[in-house]
């Protein structure tokens, strides 16, 4: 599953980021393996996502978020 597929309020952990031109930028934002992410809000049919990464909110384009592989957190 990819970060762009999350629904509002869902939490997940980053498994990895695809190599590409945005790789270094995403890693510098904290999207590293094991980081907790939560979709706070999506705008314009998920073309822009507000994502909480380890407690900080960042904005990502949907196409960029699609390069981040995640695993959903299981609710207890």
mmCIF file with all atom_site columns, N, CA and C in Angstrom:
data_model
loop_
_atom_site.group_PDB
_atom_site.id
_atom_site.type_symbol
_atom_site.label_atom_id
_atom_site.label_alt_id
_atom_site.label_comp_id
_atom_site.label_asym_id
_atom_site.label_entity_id
_atom_site.label_seq_id
_atom_site.pdbx_PDB_ins_code
_atom_site.Cartn_x
_atom_site.Cartn_y
_atom_site.Cartn_z
_atom_site.occupancy
_atom_site.B_iso_or_equiv
_atom_site.pdbx_formal_charge
_atom_site.auth_seq_id
_atom_site.auth_comp_id
_atom_site.auth_asym_id
_atom_site.auth_atom_id
_atom_site.pdbx_PDB_model_num
ATOM 1   N N  . UNK A 1 1  ? 0.852  -1.173 0.000  1.00 0.00 ? 1  UNK A N  1
ATOM 2   C CA . UNK A 1 1  ? 0.000  0.000  0.000  1.00 0.00 ? 1  UNK A CA 1
ATOM 3   C C  . UNK A 1 1  ? 0.897  1.236  0.000  1.00 0.00 ? 1  UNK A C  1
ATOM 4   N N  . UNK A 1 2  ? 0.390  2.340  -0.555 1.00 0.00 ? 2  UNK A N  1
ATOM 5   C CA . UNK A 1 2  ? 1.161  3.572  -0.646 1.00 0.00 ? 2  UNK A CA 1
ATOM 6   C C  . UNK A 1 2  ? 0.494  4.687  0.156  1.00 0.00 ? 2  UNK A C  1
ATOM 7   N N  . UNK A 1 3  ? 1.281  5.651  0.553  1.00 0.00 ? 3  UNK A N  1
ATOM 8   C CA . UNK A 1 3  ? 0.807  6.754  1.384  1.00 0.00 ? 3  UNK A CA 1
ATOM 9   C C  . UNK A 1 3  ? -0.385 7.478  0.765  1.00 0.00 ? 3  UNK A C  1
ATOM 10  N N  . UNK A 1 4  ? -0.420 7.590  -0.535 1.00 0.00 ? 4  UNK A N  1
ATOM 11  C CA . UNK A 1 4  ? -1.523 8.274  -1.212 1.00 0.00 ? 4  UNK A CA 1
ATOM 12  C C  . UNK A 1 4  ? -2.851 7.532  -1.072 1.00 0.00 ? 4  UNK A C  1
ATOM 13  N N  . UNK A 1 5  ? -2.812 6.272  -0.639 1.00 0.00 ? 5  UNK A N  1
ATOM 14  C CA . UNK A 1 5  ? -4.026 5.470  -0.499 1.00 0.00 ? 5  UNK A CA 1
ATOM 15  C C  . UNK A 1 5  ? -4.652 5.543  0.893  1.00 0.00 ? 5  UNK A C  1
ATOM 16  N N  . UNK A 1 6  ? -3.994 6.210  1.832  1.00 0.00 ? 6  UNK A N  1
ATOM 17  C CA . UNK A 1 6  ? -4.544 6.314  3.184  1.00 0.00 ? 6  UNK A CA 1
ATOM 18  C C  . UNK A 1 6  ? -5.832 7.121  3.180  1.00 0.00 ? 6  UNK A C  1
ATOM 19  N N  . UNK A 1 7  ? -6.719 6.808  4.095  1.00 0.00 ? 7  UNK A N  1
ATOM 20  C CA . UNK A 1 7  ? -7.922 7.593  4.314  1.00 0.00 ? 7  UNK A CA 1
ATOM 21  C C  . UNK A 1 7  ? -7.697 8.500  5.509  1.00 0.00 ? 7  UNK A C  1
ATOM 22  N N  . UNK A 1 8  ? -8.459 9.563  5.588  1.00 0.00 ? 8  UNK A N  1
ATOM 23  C CA . UNK A 1 8  ? -8.314 10.536 6.674  1.00 0.00 ? 8  UNK A CA 1
ATOM 24  C C  . UNK A 1 8  ? -8.364 9.846  8.038  1.00 0.00 ? 8  UNK A C  1
ATOM 25  N N  . UNK A 1 9  ? -7.388 10.150 8.875  1.00 0.00 ? 9  UNK A N  1
ATOM 26  C CA . UNK A 1 9  ? -7.330 9.605  10.222 1.00 0.00 ? 9  UNK A CA 1
ATOM 27  C C  . UNK A 1 9  ? -6.614 8.274  10.349 1.00 0.00 ? 9  UNK A C  1
ATOM 28  N N  . UNK A 1 10 ? -6.349 7.605  9.230  1.00 0.00 ? 10 UNK A N  1
ATOM 29  C CA . UNK A 1 10 ? -5.644 6.328  9.288  1.00 0.00 ? 10 UNK A CA 1
ATOM 30  C C  . UNK A 1 10 ? -4.160 6.560  9.566  1.00 0.00 ? 10 UNK A C  1
ATOM 31  N N  . UNK A 1 11 ? -3.586 5.630  10.319 1.00 0.00 ? 11 UNK A N  1
ATOM 32  C CA . UNK A 1 11 ? -2.165 5.688  10.643 1.00 0.00 ? 11 UNK A CA 1
ATOM 33  C C  . UNK A 1 11 ? -1.458 4.488  10.032 1.00 0.00 ? 11 UNK A C  1
ATOM 34  N N  . UNK A 1 12 ? -0.186 4.692  9.723  1.00 0.00 ? 12 UNK A N  1
ATOM 35  C CA . UNK A 1 12 ? 0.610  3.627  9.121  1.00 0.00 ? 12 UNK A CA 1
ATOM 36  C C  . UNK A 1 12 ? 2.075  3.862  9.467  1.00 0.00 ? 12 UNK A C  1
ATOM 37  N N  . UNK A 1 13 ? 2.896  2.884  9.109  1.00 0.00 ? 13 UNK A N  1
ATOM 38  C CA . UNK A 1 13 ? 4.342  3.009  9.256  1.00 0.00 ? 13 UNK A CA 1
ATOM 39  C C  . UNK A 1 13 ? 4.977  2.931  7.873  1.00 0.00 ? 13 UNK A C  1
ATOM 40  N N  . UNK A 1 14 ? 5.988  3.759  7.665  1.00 0.00 ? 14 UNK A N  1
ATOM 41  C CA . UNK A 1 14 ? 6.688  3.787  6.393  1.00 0.00 ? 14 UNK A CA 1
ATOM 42  C C  . UNK A 1 14 ? 7.552  2.539  6.255  1.00 0.00 ? 14 UNK A C  1
ATOM 43  N N  . UNK A 1 15 ? 7.429  1.868  5.128  1.00 0.00 ? 15 UNK A N  1
ATOM 44  C CA . UNK A 1 15 ? 8.271  0.711  4.813  1.00 0.00 ? 15 UNK A CA 1
ATOM 45  C C  . UNK A 1 15 ? 9.468  1.138  3.969  1.00 0.00 ? 15 UNK A C  1
ATOM 46  N N  . UNK A 1 16 ? 9.264  2.148  3.125  1.00 0.00 ? 16 UNK A N  1
ATOM 47  C CA . UNK A 1 16 ? 10.353 2.619  2.276  1.00 0.00 ? 16 UNK A CA 1
ATOM 48  C C  . UNK A 1 16 ? 9.865  3.662  1.300  1.00 0.00 ? 16 UNK A C  1
ATOM 49  N N  . UNK A 1 17 ? 10.823 4.339  0.685  1.00 0.00 ? 17 UNK A N  1
ATOM 50  C CA . UNK A 1 17 ? 10.538 5.379  -0.300 1.00 0.00 ? 17 UNK A CA 1
ATOM 51  C C  . UNK A 1 17 ? 11.214 4.979  -1.608 1.00 0.00 ? 17 UNK A C  1
ATOM 52  N N  . UNK A 1 18 ? 10.466 5.070  -2.707 1.00 0.00 ? 18 UNK A N  1
ATOM 53  C CA . UNK A 1 18 ? 11.023 4.719  -4.021 1.00 0.00 ? 18 UNK A CA 1
ATOM 54  C C  . UNK A 1 18 ? 12.144 5.676  -4.387 1.00 0.00 ? 18 UNK A C  1
ATOM 55  N N  . UNK A 1 19 ? 13.181 5.144  -4.997 1.00 0.00 ? 19 UNK A N  1
ATOM 56  C CA . UNK A 1 19 ? 14.294 5.970  -5.470 1.00 0.00 ? 19 UNK A CA 1
ATOM 57  C C  . UNK A 1 19 ? 13.789 6.855  -6.606 1.00 0.00 ? 19 UNK A C  1
ATOM 58  N N  . UNK A 1 20 ? 14.210 8.078  -6.597 1.00 0.00 ? 20 UNK A N  1
ATOM 59  C CA . UNK A 1 20 ? 13.789 9.010  -7.634 1.00 0.00 ? 20 UNK A CA 1
ATOM 60  C C  . UNK A 1 20 ? 14.197 10.405 -7.239 1.00 0.00 ? 20 UNK A C  1
ATOM 61  N N  . UNK A 1 21 ? 13.712 11.390 -7.998 1.00 0.00 ? 21 UNK A N  1
ATOM 62  C CA . UNK A 1 21 ? 14.141 12.757 -7.749 1.00 0.00 ? 21 UNK A CA 1
ATOM 63  C C  . UNK A 1 21 ? 13.671 13.296 -6.404 1.00 0.00 ? 21 UNK A C  1
ATOM 64  N N  . UNK A 1 22 ? 12.577 12.785 -5.849 1.00 0.00 ? 22 UNK A N  1
ATOM 65  C CA . UNK A 1 22 ? 12.064 13.277 -4.570 1.00 0.00 ? 22 UNK A CA 1
ATOM 66  C C  . UNK A 1 22 ? 12.582 12.485 -3.375 1.00 0.00 ? 22 UNK A C  1
ATOM 67  N N  . UNK A 1 23 ? 13.376 11.445 -3.608 1.00 0.00 ? 23 UNK A N  1
ATOM 68  C CA . UNK A 1 23 ? 13.822 10.555 -2.530 1.00 0.00 ? 23 UNK A CA 1
ATOM 69  C C  . UNK A 1 23 ? 14.497 11.309 -1.387 1.00 0.00 ? 23 UNK A C  1
ATOM 70  N N  . UNK A 1 24 ? 15.509 12.109 -1.682 1.00 0.00 ? 24 UNK A N  1
ATOM 71  C CA . UNK A 1 24 ? 16.250 12.837 -0.637 1.00 0.00 ? 24 UNK A CA 1
ATOM 72  C C  . UNK A 1 24 ? 15.351 13.825 0.092  1.00 0.00 ? 24 UNK A C  1
ATOM 73  N N  . UNK A 1 25 ? 14.471 14.477 -0.661 1.00 0.00 ? 25 UNK A N  1
ATOM 74  C CA . UNK A 1 25 ? 13.553 15.439 -0.051 1.00 0.00 ? 25 UNK A CA 1
ATOM 75  C C  . UNK A 1 25 ? 12.614 14.737 0.924  1.00 0.00 ? 25 UNK A C  1
ATOM 76  N N  . UNK A 1 26 ? 12.038 13.616 0.532  1.00 0.00 ? 26 UNK A N  1
ATOM 77  C CA . UNK A 1 26 ? 11.126 12.886 1.404  1.00 0.00 ? 26 UNK A CA 1
ATOM 78  C C  . UNK A 1 26 ? 11.838 12.380 2.654  1.00 0.00 ? 26 UNK A C  1
ATOM 79  N N  . UNK A 1 27 ? 13.047 11.893 2.497  1.00 0.00 ? 27 UNK A N  1
ATOM 80  C CA . UNK A 1 27 ? 13.814 11.419 3.658  1.00 0.00 ? 27 UNK A CA 1
ATOM 81  C C  . UNK A 1 27 ? 14.118 12.574 4.609  1.00 0.00 ? 27 UNK A C  1
ATOM 82  N N  . UNK A 1 28 ? 14.413 13.751 4.069  1.00 0.00 ? 28 UNK A N  1
ATOM 83  C CA . UNK A 1 28 ? 14.703 14.905 4.923  1.00 0.00 ? 28 UNK A CA 1
ATOM 84  C C  . UNK A 1 28 ? 13.455 15.379 5.674  1.00 0.00 ? 28 UNK A C  1
ATOM 85  N N  . UNK A 1 29 ? 12.270 15.048 5.163  1.00 0.00 ? 29 UNK A N  1
ATOM 86  C CA . UNK A 1 29 ? 11.019 15.387 5.845  1.00 0.00 ? 29 UNK A CA 1
ATOM 87  C C  . UNK A 1 29 ? 10.649 14.362 6.920  1.00 0.00 ? 29 UNK A C  1
ATOM 88  N N  . UNK A 1 30 ? 11.438 13.306 7.044  1.00 0.00 ? 30 UNK A N  1
ATOM 89  C CA . UNK A 1 30 ? 11.186 12.301 8.069  1.00 0.00 ? 30 UNK A CA 1
ATOM 90  C C  . UNK A 1 30 ? 10.504 11.049 7.570  1.00 0.00 ? 30 UNK A C  1
ATOM 91  N N  . UNK A 1 31 ? 10.297 10.938 6.261  1.00 0.00 ? 31 UNK A N  1
ATOM 92  C CA . UNK A 1 31 ? 9.630  9.758  5.708  1.00 0.00 ? 31 UNK A CA 1
ATOM 93  C C  . UNK A 1 31 ? 10.653 8.636  5.495  1.00 0.00 ? 31 UNK A C  1
ATOM 94  N N  . UNK A 1 32 ? 11.188 8.169  6.595  1.00 0.00 ? 32 UNK A N  1
ATOM 95  C CA . UNK A 1 32 ? 12.170 7.085  6.597  1.00 0.00 ? 32 UNK A CA 1
ATOM 96  C C  . UNK A 1 32 ? 11.497 5.802  7.081  1.00 0.00 ? 32 UNK A C  1
ATOM 97  N N  . UNK A 1 33 ? 12.109 4.680  6.819  1.00 0.00 ? 33 UNK A N  1
ATOM 98  C CA . UNK A 1 33 ? 11.556 3.397  7.265  1.00 0.00 ? 33 UNK A CA 1
ATOM 99  C C  . UNK A 1 33 ? 11.285 3.436  8.755  1.00 0.00 ? 33 UNK A C  1
ATOM 100 N N  . UNK A 1 34 ? 10.068 3.015  9.124  1.00 0.00 ? 34 UNK A N  1
ATOM 101 C CA . UNK A 1 34 ? 9.663  2.953  10.516 1.00 0.00 ? 34 UNK A CA 1
ATOM 102 C C  . UNK A 1 34 ? 8.934  4.168  11.029 1.00 0.00 ? 34 UNK A C  1
ATOM 103 N N  . UNK A 1 35 ? 8.970  5.281  10.300 1.00 0.00 ? 35 UNK A N  1
ATOM 104 C CA . UNK A 1 35 ? 8.296  6.504  10.747 1.00 0.00 ? 35 UNK A CA 1
ATOM 105 C C  . UNK A 1 35 ? 6.789  6.294  10.761 1.00 0.00 ? 35 UNK A C  1
ATOM 106 N N  . UNK A 1 36 ? 6.121  6.855  11.765 1.00 0.00 ? 36 UNK A N  1
ATOM 107 C CA . UNK A 1 36 ? 4.662  6.785  11.835 1.00 0.00 ? 36 UNK A CA 1
ATOM 108 C C  . UNK A 1 36 ? 4.078  7.936  11.031 1.00 0.00 ? 36 UNK A C  1
ATOM 109 N N  . UNK A 1 37 ? 3.084  7.642  10.204 1.00 0.00 ? 37 UNK A N  1
ATOM 110 C CA . UNK A 1 37 ? 2.413  8.658  9.397  1.00 0.00 ? 37 UNK A CA 1
ATOM 111 C C  . UNK A 1 37 ? 0.911  8.561  9.601  1.00 0.00 ? 37 UNK A C  1
ATOM 112 N N  . UNK A 1 38 ? 0.248  9.705  9.475  1.00 0.00 ? 38 UNK A N  1
ATOM 113 C CA . UNK A 1 38 ? -1.214 9.765  9.574  1.00 0.00 ? 38 UNK A CA 1
ATOM 114 C C  . UNK A 1 38 ? -1.716 10.764 8.553  1.00 0.00 ? 38 UNK A C  1
ATOM 115 N N  . UNK A 1 39 ? -2.756 10.402 7.824  1.00 0.00 ? 39 UNK A N  1
ATOM 116 C CA . UNK A 1 39 ? -3.349 11.347 6.879  1.00 0.00 ? 39 UNK A CA 1
ATOM 117 C C  . UNK A 1 39 ? -4.266 12.281 7.657  1.00 0.00 ? 39 UNK A C  1
ATOM 118 N N  . UNK A 1 40 ? -3.904 13.563 7.682  1.00 0.00 ? 40 UNK A N  1
ATOM 119 C CA . UNK A 1 40 ? -4.671 14.565 8.404  1.00 0.00 ? 40 UNK A CA 1
ATOM 120 C C  . UNK A 1 40 ? -5.800 15.094 7.520  1.00 0.00 ? 40 UNK A C  1
ATOM 121 N N  . UNK A 1 41 ? -5.468 15.349 6.246  1.00 0.00 ? 41 UNK A N  1
ATOM 122 C CA . UNK A 1 41 ? -6.451 15.937 5.336  1.00 0.00 ? 41 UNK A CA 1
ATOM 123 C C  . UNK A 1 41 ? -6.006 15.733 3.897  1.00 0.00 ? 41 UNK A C  1
ATOM 124 N N  . UNK A 1 42 ? -6.967 15.612 3.008  1.00 0.00 ? 42 UNK A N  1
ATOM 125 C CA . UNK A 1 42 ? -6.645 15.577 1.578  1.00 0.00 ? 42 UNK A CA 1
ATOM 126 C C  . UNK A 1 42 ? -7.471 16.646 0.872  1.00 0.00 ? 42 UNK A C  1
ATOM 127 N N  . UNK A 1 43 ? -6.868 17.253 -0.122 1.00 0.00 ? 43 UNK A N  1
ATOM 128 C CA . UNK A 1 43 ? -7.507 18.337 -0.863 1.00 0.00 ? 43 UNK A CA 1
ATOM 129 C C  . UNK A 1 43 ? -7.527 18.004 -2.346 1.00 0.00 ? 43 UNK A C  1
ATOM 130 N N  . UNK A 1 44 ? -8.494 18.538 -3.040 1.00 0.00 ? 44 UNK A N  1
ATOM 131 C CA . UNK A 1 44 ? -8.594 18.384 -4.496 1.00 0.00 ? 44 UNK A CA 1
ATOM 132 C C  . UNK A 1 44 ? -8.457 16.942 -4.952 1.00 0.00 ? 44 UNK A C  1
ATOM 133 N N  . UNK A 1 45 ? -9.317 16.097 -4.442 1.00 0.00 ? 45 UNK A N  1
ATOM 134 C CA . UNK A 1 45 ? -9.339 14.673 -4.822 1.00 0.00 ? 45 UNK A CA 1
ATOM 135 C C  . UNK A 1 45 ? -7.984 14.008 -4.655 1.00 0.00 ? 45 UNK A C  1
ATOM 136 N N  . UNK A 1 46 ? -7.359 14.259 -3.500 1.00 0.00 ? 46 UNK A N  1
ATOM 137 C CA . UNK A 1 46 ? -6.066 13.676 -3.114 1.00 0.00 ? 46 UNK A CA 1
ATOM 138 C C  . UNK A 1 46 ? -4.895 14.139 -3.974 1.00 0.00 ? 46 UNK A C  1
ATOM 139 N N  . UNK A 1 47 ? -5.034 15.291 -4.634 1.00 0.00 ? 47 UNK A N  1
ATOM 140 C CA . UNK A 1 47 ? -3.875 15.813 -5.359 1.00 0.00 ? 47 UNK A CA 1
ATOM 141 C C  . UNK A 1 47 ? -2.909 16.507 -4.399 1.00 0.00 ? 47 UNK A C  1
ATOM 142 N N  . UNK A 1 48 ? -3.406 16.871 -3.201 1.00 0.00 ? 48 UNK A N  1
ATOM 143 C CA . UNK A 1 48 ? -2.571 17.436 -2.155 1.00 0.00 ? 48 UNK A CA 1
ATOM 144 C C  . UNK A 1 48 ? -2.967 16.786 -0.838 1.00 0.00 ? 48 UNK A C  1
ATOM 145 N N  . UNK A 1 49 ? -1.983 16.289 -0.111 1.00 0.00 ? 49 UNK A N  1
ATOM 146 C CA . UNK A 1 49 ? -2.240 15.605 1.157  1.00 0.00 ? 49 UNK A CA 1
ATOM 147 C C  . UNK A 1 49 ? -1.523 16.333 2.278  1.00 0.00 ? 49 UNK A C  1
ATOM 148 N N  . UNK A 1 50 ? -2.188 16.451 3.416  1.00 0.00 ? 50 UNK A N  1
ATOM 149 C CA . UNK A 1 50 ? -1.557 16.934 4.640  1.00 0.00 ? 50 UNK A CA 1
ATOM 150 C C  . UNK A 1 50 ? -1.325 15.691 5.489  1.00 0.00 ? 50 UNK A C  1
ATOM 151 N N  . UNK A 1 51 ? -0.066 15.413 5.759  1.00 0.00 ? 51 UNK A N  1
ATOM 152 C CA . UNK A 1 51 ? 0.331  14.176 6.432  1.00 0.00 ? 51 UNK A CA 1
ATOM 153 C C  . UNK A 1 51 ? 1.096  14.522 7.700  1.00 0.00 ? 51 UNK A C  1
ATOM 154 N N  . UNK A 1 52 ? 0.758  13.850 8.793  1.00 0.00 ? 52 UNK A N  1
ATOM 155 C CA . UNK A 1 52 ? 1.493  14.014 10.045 1.00 0.00 ? 52 UNK A CA 1
ATOM 156 C C  . UNK A 1 52 ? 2.572  12.935 10.100 1.00 0.00 ? 52 UNK A C  1
ATOM 157 N N  . UNK A 1 53 ? 3.819  13.372 10.208 1.00 0.00 ? 53 UNK A N  1
ATOM 158 C CA . UNK A 1 53 ? 4.962  12.461 10.246 1.00 0.00 ? 53 UNK A CA 1
ATOM 159 C C  . UNK A 1 53 ? 5.657  12.643 11.590 1.00 0.00 ? 53 UNK A C  1
ATOM 160 N N  . UNK A 1 54 ? 5.584  11.630 12.433 1.00 0.00 ? 54 UNK A N  1
ATOM 161 C CA . UNK A 1 54 ? 6.203  11.699 13.763 1.00 0.00 ? 54 UNK A CA 1
ATOM 162 C C  . UNK A 1 54 ? 5.877  13.008 14.478 1.00 0.00 ? 54 UNK A C  1
ATOM 163 N N  . UNK A 1 55 ? 4.605  13.443 14.378 1.00 0.00 ? 55 UNK A N  1
ATOM 164 C CA . UNK A 1 55 ? 4.143  14.622 15.098 1.00 0.00 ? 55 UNK A CA 1
ATOM 165 C C  . UNK A 1 55 ? 4.210  15.945 14.351 1.00 0.00 ? 55 UNK A C  1
ATOM 166 N N  . UNK A 1 56 ? 4.775  15.966 13.143 1.00 0.00 ? 56 UNK A N  1
ATOM 167 C CA . UNK A 1 56 ? 4.871  17.192 12.347 1.00 0.00 ? 56 UNK A CA 1
ATOM 168 C C  . UNK A 1 56 ? 3.999  17.068 11.103 1.00 0.00 ? 56 UNK A C  1
ATOM 169 N N  . UNK A 1 57 ? 3.270  18.143 10.760 1.00 0.00 ? 57 UNK A N  1
ATOM 170 C CA . UNK A 1 57 ? 2.415  18.145 9.574  1.00 0.00 ? 57 UNK A CA 1
ATOM 171 C C  . UNK A 1 57 ? 3.200  18.648 8.365  1.00 0.00 ? 57 UNK A C  1
ATOM 172 N N  . UNK A 1 58 ? 3.093  17.902 7.269  1.00 0.00 ? 58 UNK A N  1
ATOM 173 C CA . UNK A 1 58 ? 3.725  18.299 6.011  1.00 0.00 ? 58 UNK A CA 1
ATOM 174 C C  . UNK A 1 58 ? 2.707  18.158 4.882  1.00 0.00 ? 58 UNK A C  1
ATOM 175 N N  . UNK A 1 59 ? 2.903  18.919 3.829  1.00 0.00 ? 59 UNK A N  1
ATOM 176 C CA . UNK A 1 59 ? 2.039  18.835 2.648  1.00 0.00 ? 59 UNK A CA 1
ATOM 177 C C  . UNK A 1 59 ? 2.802  18.116 1.547  1.00 0.00 ? 59 UNK A C  1
ATOM 178 N N  . UNK A 1 60 ? 2.123  17.168 0.909  1.00 0.00 ? 60 UNK A N  1
ATOM 179 C CA . UNK A 1 60 ? 2.728  16.407 -0.187 1.00 0.00 ? 60 UNK A CA 1
ATOM 180 C C  . UNK A 1 60 ? 1.764  16.345 -1.360 1.00 0.00 ? 60 UNK A C  1
ATOM 181 N N  . UNK A 1 61 ? 2.305  16.394 -2.564 1.00 0.00 ? 61 UNK A N  1
ATOM 182 C CA . UNK A 1 61 ? 1.479  16.136 -3.743 1.00 0.00 ? 61 UNK A CA 1
ATOM 183 C C  . UNK A 1 61 ? 1.105  14.660 -3.731 1.00 0.00 ? 61 UNK A C  1
ATOM 184 N N  . UNK A 1 62 ? -0.048 14.346 -4.243 1.00 0.00 ? 62 UNK A N  1
ATOM 185 C CA . UNK A 1 62 ? -0.508 12.962 -4.288 1.00 0.00 ? 62 UNK A CA 1
ATOM 186 C C  . UNK A 1 62 ? 0.438  12.055 -5.042 1.00 0.00 ? 62 UNK A C  1
ATOM 187 N N  . UNK A 1 63 ? 0.994  12.543 -6.151 1.00 0.00 ? 63 UNK A N  1
ATOM 188 C CA . UNK A 1 63 ? 1.916  11.723 -6.943 1.00 0.00 ? 63 UNK A CA 1
ATOM 189 C C  . UNK A 1 63 ? 3.217  11.454 -6.186 1.00 0.00 ? 63 UNK A C  1
ATOM 190 N N  . UNK A 1 64 ? 3.631  12.376 -5.343 1.00 0.00 ? 64 UNK A N  1
ATOM 191 C CA . UNK A 1 64 ? 4.825  12.162 -4.523 1.00 0.00 ? 64 UNK A CA 1
ATOM 192 C C  . UNK A 1 64 ? 4.522  11.173 -3.406 1.00 0.00 ? 64 UNK A C  1
ATOM 193 N N  . UNK A 1 65 ? 3.356  11.316 -2.786 1.00 0.00 ? 65 UNK A N  1
ATOM 194 C CA . UNK A 1 65 ? 2.952  10.406 -1.713 1.00 0.00 ? 65 UNK A CA 1
ATOM 195 C C  . UNK A 1 65 ? 2.825  8.964  -2.217 1.00 0.00 ? 65 UNK A C  1
ATOM 196 N N  . UNK A 1 66 ? 2.538  8.811  -3.500 1.00 0.00 ? 66 UNK A N  1
ATOM 197 C CA . UNK A 1 66 ? 2.408  7.474  -4.079 1.00 0.00 ? 66 UNK A CA 1
ATOM 198 C C  . UNK A 1 66 ? 3.745  6.743  -4.172 1.00 0.00 ? 66 UNK A C  1
ATOM 199 N N  . UNK A 1 67 ? 4.850  7.438  -3.937 1.00 0.00 ? 67 UNK A N  1
ATOM 200 C CA . UNK A 1 67 ? 6.166  6.790  -3.971 1.00 0.00 ? 67 UNK A CA 1
ATOM 201 C C  . UNK A 1 67 ? 6.589  6.259  -2.598 1.00 0.00 ? 67 UNK A C  1
ATOM 202 N N  . UNK A 1 68 ? 5.740  6.492  -1.580 1.00 0.00 ? 68 UNK A N  1
ATOM 203 C CA . UNK A 1 68 ? 6.054  6.065  -0.208 1.00 0.00 ? 68 UNK A CA 1
ATOM 204 C C  . UNK A 1 68 ? 5.248  4.809  0.113  1.00 0.00 ? 68 UNK A C  1
ATOM 205 N N  . UNK A 1 69 ? 5.939  3.706  0.335  1.00 0.00 ? 69 UNK A N  1
ATOM 206 C CA . UNK A 1 69 ? 5.278  2.439  0.657  1.00 0.00 ? 69 UNK A CA 1
ATOM 207 C C  . UNK A 1 69 ? 5.053  2.371  2.166  1.00 0.00 ? 69 UNK A C  1
ATOM 208 N N  . UNK A 1 70 ? 3.820  1.962  2.552  1.00 0.00 ? 70 UNK A N  1
ATOM 209 C CA . UNK A 1 70 ? 3.461  1.939  3.971  1.00 0.00 ? 70 UNK A CA 1
ATOM 210 C C  . UNK A 1 70 ? 2.787  0.617  4.357  1.00 0.00 ? 70 UNK A C  1
ATOM 211 N N  . UNK A 1 71 ? 2.713  0.405  5.666  1.00 0.00 ? 71 UNK A N  1
ATOM 212 C CA . UNK A 1 71 ? 1.939  -0.704 6.226  1.00 0.00 ? 71 UNK A CA 1
ATOM 213 C C  . UNK A 1 71 ? 0.972  -0.090 7.225  1.00 0.00 ? 71 UNK A C  1
ATOM 214 N N  . UNK A 1 72 ? -0.311 -0.384 7.084  1.00 0.00 ? 72 UNK A N  1
ATOM 215 C CA . UNK A 1 72 ? -1.323 0.147  7.982  1.00 0.00 ? 72 UNK A CA 1
ATOM 216 C C  . UNK A 1 72 ? -1.113 -0.355 9.406  1.00 0.00 ? 72 UNK A C  1
ATOM 217 N N  . UNK A 1 73 ? -1.411 0.516  10.371 1.00 0.00 ? 73 UNK A N  1
ATOM 218 C CA . UNK A 1 73 ? -1.395 0.096  11.767 1.00 0.00 ? 73 UNK A CA 1
ATOM 219 C C  . UNK A 1 73 ? -2.669 -0.688 12.025 1.00 0.00 ? 73 UNK A C  1
ATOM 220 N N  . UNK A 1 74 ? -2.530 -1.705 12.805 1.00 0.00 ? 74 UNK A N  1
ATOM 221 C CA . UNK A 1 74 ? -3.712 -2.499 13.175 1.00 0.00 ? 74 UNK A CA 1
ATOM 222 C C  . UNK A 1 74 ? -4.293 -1.935 14.453 1.00 0.00 ? 74 UNK A C  1
ATOM 223 N N  . UNK A 1 75 ? -5.627 -1.775 14.469 1.00 0.00 ? 75 UNK A N  1
ATOM 224 C CA . UNK A 1 75 ? -6.286 -1.295 15.674 1.00 0.00 ? 75 UNK A CA 1
ATOM 225 C C  . UNK A 1 75 ? -6.488 -2.448 16.640 1.00 0.00 ? 75 UNK A C  1
ATOM 226 N N  . UNK A 1 76 ? -6.400 -2.131 17.905 1.00 0.00 ? 76 UNK A N  1
ATOM 227 C CA . UNK A 1 76 ? -6.503 -3.195 18.918 1.00 0.00 ? 76 UNK A CA 1
ATOM 228 C C  . UNK A 1 76 ? -7.862 -3.215 19.546 1.00 0.00 ? 76 UNK A C  1
#
